């Protein structure tokens, strides 16, 4: 996680003092008392951290502190280790509870966190990454950007009714999105008769769209002075797709993608869709092609509304979408060579 | 002007945590004073207090508190409260139930809440001490909300979703009587249909012992002798805490809901001594003026008054000052209302006192008794002409006055009538 941060930002002063080791048995007793409502494992991790300064212990401490402040019925969620859990929406952590968490973390890990830094922490993953960077003295991650549907639609080349993101958050290491299946989607007509089910290809399309958004928002550090051109992003391949759950109207898909490799013109993500805590679909690799603003010729005007899967469909008519794009944009030979048929399971 | 009725009560007090037990304690003159464990140190000359029972709230960490299961709340609610606000939260639940109110009745534009408390000195002190010792960023995020004087109204208005008028009152020991008076005005003037009046205090080491410095606390070690208003040997007041919630409603609301009120709040008056920051006017001028204004506002003559729940805290100066005010009002007409002070049973609840004792008066009016003035072994000759009952009277009063007096010579008198 820290690698992405390192790519994205220059090192800066984190304001972190080296943790003060225990000077007496009273210090350890005081620390244990401070953490008296945290799990025994997190207390032990904190004690060991103060003795060894081993940064690998930090996630256990942080999760233990968060766990102590959330309601008992929510704690099992945290134990599953899902970094995409949102502090407010999923864990019920309001801004005041966040302050309590911060104060306790500051106490235990002997660090300082300022208000500006605090505002950027929206998910458990954000918190873990942030604290990890602090403890290791690494540059802090880029703040998570939260985007409502209006903001997403304003930057995406893909538009309704083919836009399957209601909201998204983009951090330096991952992107998360939500999509609620309303039941009114055009593709549900006939898929299937009297049994509306979101096609797996559309679920992959949604993941691909989140990847597109992540690229547009700069999840991959661009060359100096250049930005990713939204009009150049197309789907090229998908590997290791497994569907675990049928998704139907009323389900809220939690989509997440994390970059695995990126070097212009290809960016590869791993993708996951959950419904609640249930895994719905996994894609080990989703690869998109992209170009920078100056490097790519202006594509034809008819591309508005072209989905991320459409490029693949254009070059591979037998793709799982069964859908051809009416205006496939020009691509470079290198990009075209990278296109492969989408490997989705039958929906 | 529309009449104002008292339709619900909630109590967390040293003499009971519900209407039934408080009524029994008042009728049987059972006090709530005890040798208070946190005072039992050689350097503390004060030994007794009247703590609430069934609650253990001494820890600075609210998650350490123990209290009756029926009031179980989430940490996120508790964390913004000192003991006083939590007592008030509990008393509020009782009052809502007692008045038979639904959430639609209380969470609307026509329902407000006035509260009084001195804040939570213990939490405030703890936070400030921590701030100085560990730095400003180590203050609990809600420490200030839990500590300052408005904590009761902040918490109750937020947690019970109150939409109407709300504010806090800070006139020391007259605070919640001021709250009741202005709540009466809100309803009588047609601004609100319903008002909650709340008085609440911590009643612990940090809220009580600072009064030792002004030599205002009783040094008695026998709980049964420590608080004895009008007794010649009285030597100061006994500290207490807890909360009381009064539900006041317009006569239209009472009729609409078909509830039987405890009593009518018929009017009120206030006046200031303009004399001393901490000592009552020796002739009771402010208290006298407050009573005169209250009687006038309620259109009641002194001769119609049956009982007065005096402010009388059991301090040598304050009780005499009030006695003079009473003599000035009732003497000329030859009226001899019964005068007693329930602080003999509860001690003095500071901001809580006005609401708590108004609640006591309401119980006595509905149940048809007048609490005696307990613990008097030798009546102060200076009060001998007052009609002070030593035991509870089985007598139905029609008009009752409740007096309160605070620092700075702030005096409030509330007039209650049988409904």
Tab-separated table of C-alpha atoms in Angstrom, chain A residues 5 11 17 95 152 251 263 300 325 340 343:
chain	number	residue	atom	x	y	z
A	5	UNK	CA	1.781	6.435	-1.815
A	11	UNK	CA	8.229	12.430	1.267
A	17	UNK	CA	8.230	11.529	17.120
A	95	UNK	CA	-16.897	12.556	13.646
A	152	UNK	CA	-18.825	11.020	-11.605
A	251	UNK	CA	-29.109	-5.256	-4.116
A	263	UNK	CA	2.525	1.346	-17.364
A	300	UNK	CA	-14.646	10.282	-33.365
A	325	UNK	CA	-20.247	-0.488	-30.222
A	340	UNK	CA	-8.642	-9.922	-25.655
A	343	UNK	CA	-13.683	-13.996	-19.956
